[in-house]
PDB file of C-alpha atoms in Angstrom:
ATOM      1  CA  ILE R  24      -2.302 -11.988 -17.450  1.00 88.00           C
ATOM      2  CA  ARG R  25      -5.177 -12.738 -15.185  1.00 94.00           C
ATOM      3  CA  CYS R  26      -6.053 -10.737 -11.916  1.00 94.00           C
ATOM      4  CA  GLU R  27      -8.022 -11.812  -9.206  1.00 95.00           C
ATOM      5  CA  VAL R  28      -8.967 -11.399  -5.360  1.00 95.00           C
ATOM      6  CA  ASP R  29      -7.208 -13.453  -3.139  1.00 95.00           C
ATOM      7  CA  GLU R  30      -9.710 -13.680  -0.607  1.00 93.00           C
ATOM      8  CA  ASN R  31      -8.101 -15.925   1.838  1.00 94.00           C
ATOM      9  CA  PHE R  32      -4.848 -13.886   1.710  1.00 95.00           C
ATOM     10  CA  GLU R  33      -3.075 -16.830   0.822  1.00 95.00           C
ATOM     11  CA  HIS R  34      -0.313 -15.107  -1.197  1.00 96.00           C
ATOM     12  CA  LEU R  35       0.824 -12.463   1.357  1.00 95.00           C
ATOM     13  CA  ALA R  36       4.596 -14.123   1.026  1.00 96.00           C
ATOM     14  CA  GLU R  37       4.510 -13.472  -2.556  1.00 95.00           C
ATOM     15  CA  LEU R  38       3.228  -9.988  -2.084  1.00 95.00           C
ATOM     16  CA  ALA R  39       5.949  -9.278   0.170  1.00 95.00           C
ATOM     17  CA  SER R  40       8.485 -10.326  -2.317  1.00 94.00           C
ATOM     18  CA  ILE R  41       6.985  -8.750  -5.252  1.00 94.00           C
ATOM     19  CA  TYR R  42       6.779  -5.422  -3.232  1.00 93.00           C
ATOM     20  CA  GLY R  43      10.389  -5.896  -2.192  1.00 93.00           C
ATOM     21  CA  ASP R  44      11.341  -6.328  -5.745  1.00 92.00           C
ATOM     22  CA  THR R  45       9.645  -2.907  -6.825  1.00 88.00           C
ATOM     23  CA  MET R  46      11.137  -0.935  -4.014  1.00 89.00           C
ATOM     24  CA  ASP R  47      14.739  -2.460  -4.996  1.00 91.00           C
ATOM     25  CA  ARG R  48      14.182  -1.464  -8.580  1.00 87.00           C
ATOM     26  CA  THR R  49      12.768   2.018  -7.922  1.00 83.00           C
ATOM     27  CA  GLY R  50      15.517   2.704  -5.345  1.00 86.00           C
ATOM     28  CA  ALA R  51      12.858   3.411  -2.466  1.00 82.00           C
ATOM     29  CA  GLY R  52      14.024   4.401   0.700  1.00 82.00           C
ATOM     30  CA  ASP R  53      13.983   2.413   4.053  1.00 80.00           C
ATOM     31  CA  ASP R  54      10.709   4.109   5.193  1.00 78.00           C
ATOM     32  CA  LEU R  55       8.868   2.358   2.133  1.00 82.00           C
ATOM     33  CA  ARG R  56      10.223  -0.981   2.893  1.00 87.00           C
ATOM     34  CA  PHE R  57       7.780  -3.464   4.604  1.00 89.00           C
ATOM     35  CA  ASN R  58       8.127  -7.293   4.968  1.00 90.00           C
ATOM     36  CA  GLU R  59       5.717 -10.058   5.206  1.00 91.00           C
ATOM     37  CA  GLU R  60       5.029  -9.689   8.874  1.00 91.00           C
ATOM     38  CA  TYR R  61       3.755  -6.305   8.252  1.00 90.00           C
ATOM     39  CA  PHE R  62       1.238  -7.570   5.450  1.00 92.00           C
ATOM     40  CA  ARG R  63       0.020 -10.210   7.655  1.00 92.00           C
ATOM     41  CA  ARG R  64      -0.484  -7.889  10.390  1.00 91.00           C
ATOM     42  CA  LEU R  65      -2.411  -5.202   8.149  1.00 91.00           C
ATOM     43  CA  VAL R  66      -4.742  -7.864   7.027  1.00 92.00           C
ATOM     44  CA  SER R  67      -5.443  -9.360  10.440  1.00 91.00           C
ATOM     45  CA  GLU R  68      -5.972  -5.995  11.899  1.00 90.00           C
ATOM     46  CA  LEU R  69      -8.255  -4.571   9.080  1.00 91.00           C
ATOM     47  CA  GLY R  70     -10.169  -7.853   8.428  1.00 91.00           C
ATOM     48  CA  ASP R  71     -12.396  -7.528   5.422  1.00 90.00           C
ATOM     49  CA  GLN R  72     -11.435  -3.771   5.041  1.00 93.00           C
ATOM     50  CA  ALA R  73      -8.201  -5.185   3.424  1.00 95.00           C
ATOM     51  CA  ILE R  74      -8.426  -6.432   0.045  1.00 95.00           C
ATOM     52  CA  HIS R  75      -5.671  -8.379  -1.821  1.00 95.00           C
ATOM     53  CA  TYR R  76      -5.444  -8.382  -5.420  1.00 95.00           C
ATOM     54  CA  VAL R  77      -3.102 -10.553  -7.229  1.00 96.00           C
ATOM     55  CA  CYS R  78      -2.096 -11.154 -10.758  1.00 95.00           C
ATOM     56  CA  PHE R  79      -0.785 -14.293 -12.694  1.00 95.00           C
ATOM     57  CA  ASP R  80       1.072 -14.854 -15.972  1.00 91.00           C
ATOM     58  CA  ALA R  81       0.156 -17.846 -18.595  1.00 90.00           C
ATOM     59  CA  ASP R  82       2.509 -19.785 -16.496  1.00 93.00           C
ATOM     60  CA  ASP R  83       0.532 -19.127 -13.378  1.00 93.00           C
ATOM     61  CA  GLU R  84       3.469 -17.316 -11.809  1.00 93.00           C
ATOM     62  CA  MET R  85       2.583 -14.330  -9.723  1.00 94.00           C
ATOM     63  CA  VAL R  86       3.656 -11.153 -11.430  1.00 94.00           C
ATOM     64  CA  GLY R  87       1.721  -8.601  -9.639  1.00 94.00           C
ATOM     65  CA  ALA R  88       0.073  -7.791  -6.342  1.00 95.00           C
ATOM     66  CA  SER R  89      -1.404  -4.956  -4.099  1.00 94.00           C
ATOM     67  CA  ILE R  90      -3.475  -4.402  -0.874  1.00 95.00           C
ATOM     68  CA  TYR R  91      -6.220  -2.179  -1.160  1.00 93.00           C
ATOM     69  CA  LEU R  92      -8.065  -0.570   1.706  1.00 94.00           C
ATOM     70  CA  ARG R  93     -12.070  -0.463   1.640  1.00 94.00           C
ATOM     71  CA  GLY R  94     -13.768   2.569   3.338  1.00 91.00           C
ATOM     72  CA  SER R  95     -17.314   3.139   3.310  1.00 91.00           C
ATOM     73  CA  SER R  96     -17.510   4.540  -0.133  1.00 92.00           C
ATOM     74  CA  PHE R  97     -13.988   4.009  -1.650  1.00 90.00           C
ATOM     75  CA  LEU R  98     -11.341   1.612  -2.431  1.00 92.00           C
ATOM     76  CA  ASN R  99      -7.848   2.818  -1.757  1.00 88.00           C
ATOM     77  CA  ALA R 100      -4.519   1.690  -3.001  1.00 89.00           C
ATOM     78  CA  HIS R 101      -2.237   0.953  -0.308  1.00 90.00           C
ATOM     79  CA  LEU R 102       0.951  -0.811  -1.438  1.00 90.00           C
ATOM     80  CA  GLY R 103       1.787  -3.151  -4.316  1.00 90.00           C
ATOM     81  CA  GLY R 104       4.168  -3.913  -7.297  1.00 90.00           C
ATOM     82  CA  SER R 105       5.156  -6.169 -10.085  1.00 90.00           C
ATOM     83  CA  ARG R 106       7.880  -8.410 -10.890  1.00 88.00           C
ATOM     84  CA  SER R 107      10.726  -6.845 -12.646  1.00 81.00           C
ATOM     85  CA  GLY R 108      11.438  -8.100 -16.541  1.00 76.00           C
ATOM     86  CA  MET R 109       7.610  -7.865 -17.360  1.00 71.00           C
ATOM     87  CA  GLY R 110       8.687  -5.499 -20.314  1.00 66.00           C
ATOM     88  CA  LEU R 111       5.455  -3.699 -21.947  1.00 68.00           C
ATOM     89  CA  ILE R 112       3.088  -5.961 -20.127  1.00 74.00           C
ATOM     90  CA  SER R 113       2.025  -4.114 -17.073  1.00 79.00           C
ATOM     91  CA  PRO R 114       0.014  -6.052 -14.488  1.00 88.00           C
ATOM     92  CA  ALA R 115      -0.517  -2.878 -12.625  1.00 85.00           C
ATOM     93  CA  THR R 116      -3.025  -1.919 -15.170  1.00 84.00           C
ATOM     94  CA  LEU R 117      -4.934  -4.879 -15.156  1.00 88.00           C
ATOM     95  CA  GLU R 118      -4.911  -4.920 -11.369  1.00 88.00           C
ATOM     96  CA  THR R 119      -6.051  -1.462 -11.221  1.00 89.00           C
ATOM     97  CA  GLU R 120      -9.111  -2.261 -13.546  1.00 91.00           C
ATOM     98  CA  THR R 121      -9.752  -5.443 -11.713  1.00 94.00           C
ATOM     99  CA  ALA R 122      -9.769  -3.345  -8.334  1.00 93.00           C
ATOM    100  CA  ARG R 123     -12.203  -1.016  -9.993  1.00 90.00           C
ATOM    101  CA  SER R 124     -14.628  -3.342 -11.297  1.00 93.00           C
ATOM    102  CA  HIS R 125     -14.439  -5.532  -7.943  1.00 95.00           C
ATOM    103  CA  GLY R 126     -15.076  -2.154  -6.050  1.00 93.00           C
ATOM    104  CA  ARG R 127     -18.120  -1.183  -7.951  1.00 94.00           C
ATOM    105  CA  SER R 128     -19.505  -4.646  -7.381  1.00 95.00           C
ATOM    106  CA  LEU R 129     -18.933  -4.308  -3.637  1.00 95.00           C
ATOM    107  CA  GLY R 130     -21.177  -0.786  -4.077  1.00 95.00           C
ATOM    108  CA  LEU R 131     -18.083   1.567  -3.672  1.00 94.00           C
ATOM    109  CA  ASP R 132     -18.234   4.782  -5.642  1.00 91.00           C
ATOM    110  CA  HIS R 133     -14.789   5.857  -5.688  1.00 87.00           C
ATOM    111  CA  LEU R 134     -11.246   4.304  -6.475  1.00 82.00           C
ATOM    112  CA  ASN R 135      -8.457   6.352  -4.898  1.00 79.00           C
ATOM    113  CA  LEU R 136      -5.051   5.385  -6.422  1.00 80.00           C
ATOM    114  CA  GLY R 137      -2.989   8.111  -4.225  1.00 76.00           C
ATOM    115  CA  GLY R 138      -0.266  10.370  -5.635  1.00 68.00           C
ATOM    116  CA  GLY R 139       3.148  10.205  -6.691  1.00 68.00           C
ATOM    117  CA  VAL R 140       6.076   9.265  -4.461  1.00 71.00           C
ATOM    118  CA  GLY R 141       5.965  11.492  -1.296  1.00 70.00           C
ATOM    119  CA  GLY R 142       3.133  13.553  -3.177  1.00 69.00           C
ATOM    120  CA  ALA R 143       5.304  14.362  -6.346  1.00 70.00           C
ATOM    121  CA  ASP R 144       4.054  14.752  -9.943  1.00 72.00           C
ATOM    122  CA  ASP R 145       6.217  11.923 -10.994  1.00 73.00           C
ATOM    123  CA  GLY R 146       6.085   8.928 -13.319  1.00 74.00           C
ATOM    124  CA  LEU R 147       3.919   7.077 -10.462  1.00 72.00           C
ATOM    125  CA  MET R 148       1.345  10.076 -10.702  1.00 71.00           C
ATOM    126  CA  ALA R 149       1.507   9.851 -14.525  1.00 75.00           C
ATOM    127  CA  PHE R 150       0.895   6.362 -14.483  1.00 75.00           C
ATOM    128  CA  LYS R 151      -2.401   6.928 -12.141  1.00 77.00           C
ATOM    129  CA  ARG R 152      -3.471   9.884 -14.250  1.00 73.00           C
ATOM    130  CA  GLY R 153      -3.704   7.290 -17.253  1.00 71.00           C
ATOM    131  CA  PHE R 154      -6.702   5.959 -15.198  1.00 74.00           C
ATOM    132  CA  SER R 155      -8.379   9.524 -14.764  1.00 77.00           C
ATOM    133  CA  GLU R 156      -7.419  13.080 -14.554  1.00 77.00           C
ATOM    134  CA  THR R 157      -9.397  13.591 -11.407  1.00 80.00           C
ATOM    135  CA  THR R 158      -7.480  14.468  -8.550  1.00 77.00           C
ATOM    136  CA  ALA R 159      -8.499  15.453  -5.048  1.00 78.00           C
ATOM    137  CA  PRO R 160      -6.357  17.006  -1.903  1.00 77.00           C
ATOM    138  CA  PHE R 161      -5.156  14.576   0.582  1.00 70.00           C
ATOM    139  CA  GLN R 162      -3.441  14.977   3.837  1.00 70.00           C
ATOM    140  CA  VAL R 163      -1.767  12.905   6.576  1.00 68.00           C
ATOM    141  CA  TRP R 164      -1.548  13.759  10.270  1.00 72.00           C
ATOM    142  CA  ARG R 165       1.537  12.903  12.202  1.00 71.00           C
ATOM    143  CA  TRP R 166       0.176  13.702  15.561  1.00 78.00           C
ATOM    144  CA  ILE R 167       1.732  12.233  18.600  1.00 79.00           C
ATOM    145  CA  VAL R 168      -0.868  12.256  21.532  1.00 82.00           C
ATOM    146  CA  ASP R 169       1.197  10.271  24.112  1.00 83.00           C
ATOM    147  CA  ALA R 170       4.880  11.616  23.601  1.00 81.00           C
ATOM    148  CA  ASP R 171       6.385   8.851  26.441  1.00 82.00           C
ATOM    149  CA  ARG R 172       4.431   5.843  24.802  1.00 77.00           C
ATOM    150  CA  TYR R 173       5.847   7.010  21.519  1.00 74.00           C
ATOM    151  CA  VAL R 174       9.308   7.338  22.383  1.00 74.00           C
ATOM    152  CA  GLN R 175       9.217   4.044  23.991  1.00 72.00           C
ATOM    153  CA  LEU R 176       7.606   2.392  20.954  1.00 70.00           C
ATOM    154  CA  SER R 177      10.105   4.166  18.535  1.00 66.00           C
ATOM    155  CA  SER R 178      13.037   2.720  20.270  1.00 63.00           C
ATOM    156  CA  GLY R 179      12.752  -0.151  17.688  1.00 59.00           C
ATOM    157  CA  PHE R 180      11.673   2.359  15.152  1.00 55.00           C
ATOM    158  CA  PHE R 181       7.766   1.797  14.903  1.00 56.00           C
ATOM    159  CA  PRO R 182       7.006   4.935  12.737  1.00 61.00           C
ATOM    160  CA  ALA R 183       9.691   7.583  14.277  1.00 61.00           C
ATOM    161  CA  TYR R 184       8.600   8.312  11.330  1.00 56.00           C
ATOM    162  CA  ARG R 185       9.219   4.889   9.694  1.00 55.00           C
ATOM    163  CA  ASN R 186      13.001   5.914   9.392  1.00 49.00           C
ATOM    164  CA  PRO R 187      15.524   4.115  11.855  1.00 46.00           C
ATOM    165  CA  LYS R 188      17.780   7.070  11.299  1.00 56.00           C
ATOM    166  CA  THR R 189      15.177   9.729  12.317  1.00 51.00           C
ATOM    167  CA  ALA R 190      15.425  11.501  15.703  1.00 42.00           C
ATOM    168  CA  THR R 191      12.157  11.492  17.544  1.00 40.00           C
ATOM    169  CA  SER R 192      12.809  14.656  18.844  1.00 41.00           C
ATOM    170  CA  LYS R 193      12.077  16.058  15.144  1.00 42.00           C
ATOM    171  CA  TYR R 194       8.206  15.387  15.624  1.00 40.00           C
ATOM    172  CA  ARG R 195       6.987  17.994  18.253  1.00 38.00           C
ATOM    173  CA  THR R 196       5.034  16.402  21.051  1.00 41.00           C
ATOM    174  CA  ASP R 197       3.793  19.668  22.796  1.00 42.00           C
ATOM    175  CA  GLU R 198       0.918  20.941  20.269  1.00 40.00           C
TER     176      GLU R 198
END
């Protein structure tokens, strides 16, 4: 397996497919499913803050891909996956090492792999701890500053919170 940076984001369709396979294989909910358009818009909006890593097998078939987000001193794993049927060969291990090495070459001091699914101490977290036992607190704010606009945008589902079955009234807008 070889992994590299997809500098021109030429493989986003394959990323969407691989990511979808991973979500199917892991039984992920609708709130964790994103299509090719999501990835295209993400890299368009973020520009050079988005980095796409891709992995290929000996036959040049793409077997893994991820999007990382670049900050001022860190590289943050965002979304990715690997093809099913890889057996004991994990493209994610080499991909993570490629991201670490590439991040260092960019002068970034930290690689944030995130946690387990929904913050759980699960198999995903165990995989990530295989790279480092170092952990740090992480929080996400879900603050709605324009309730009327949020409801308008959420009619198609927007975030509300990325679940089309979630009622927008669940999220307080008066604080």
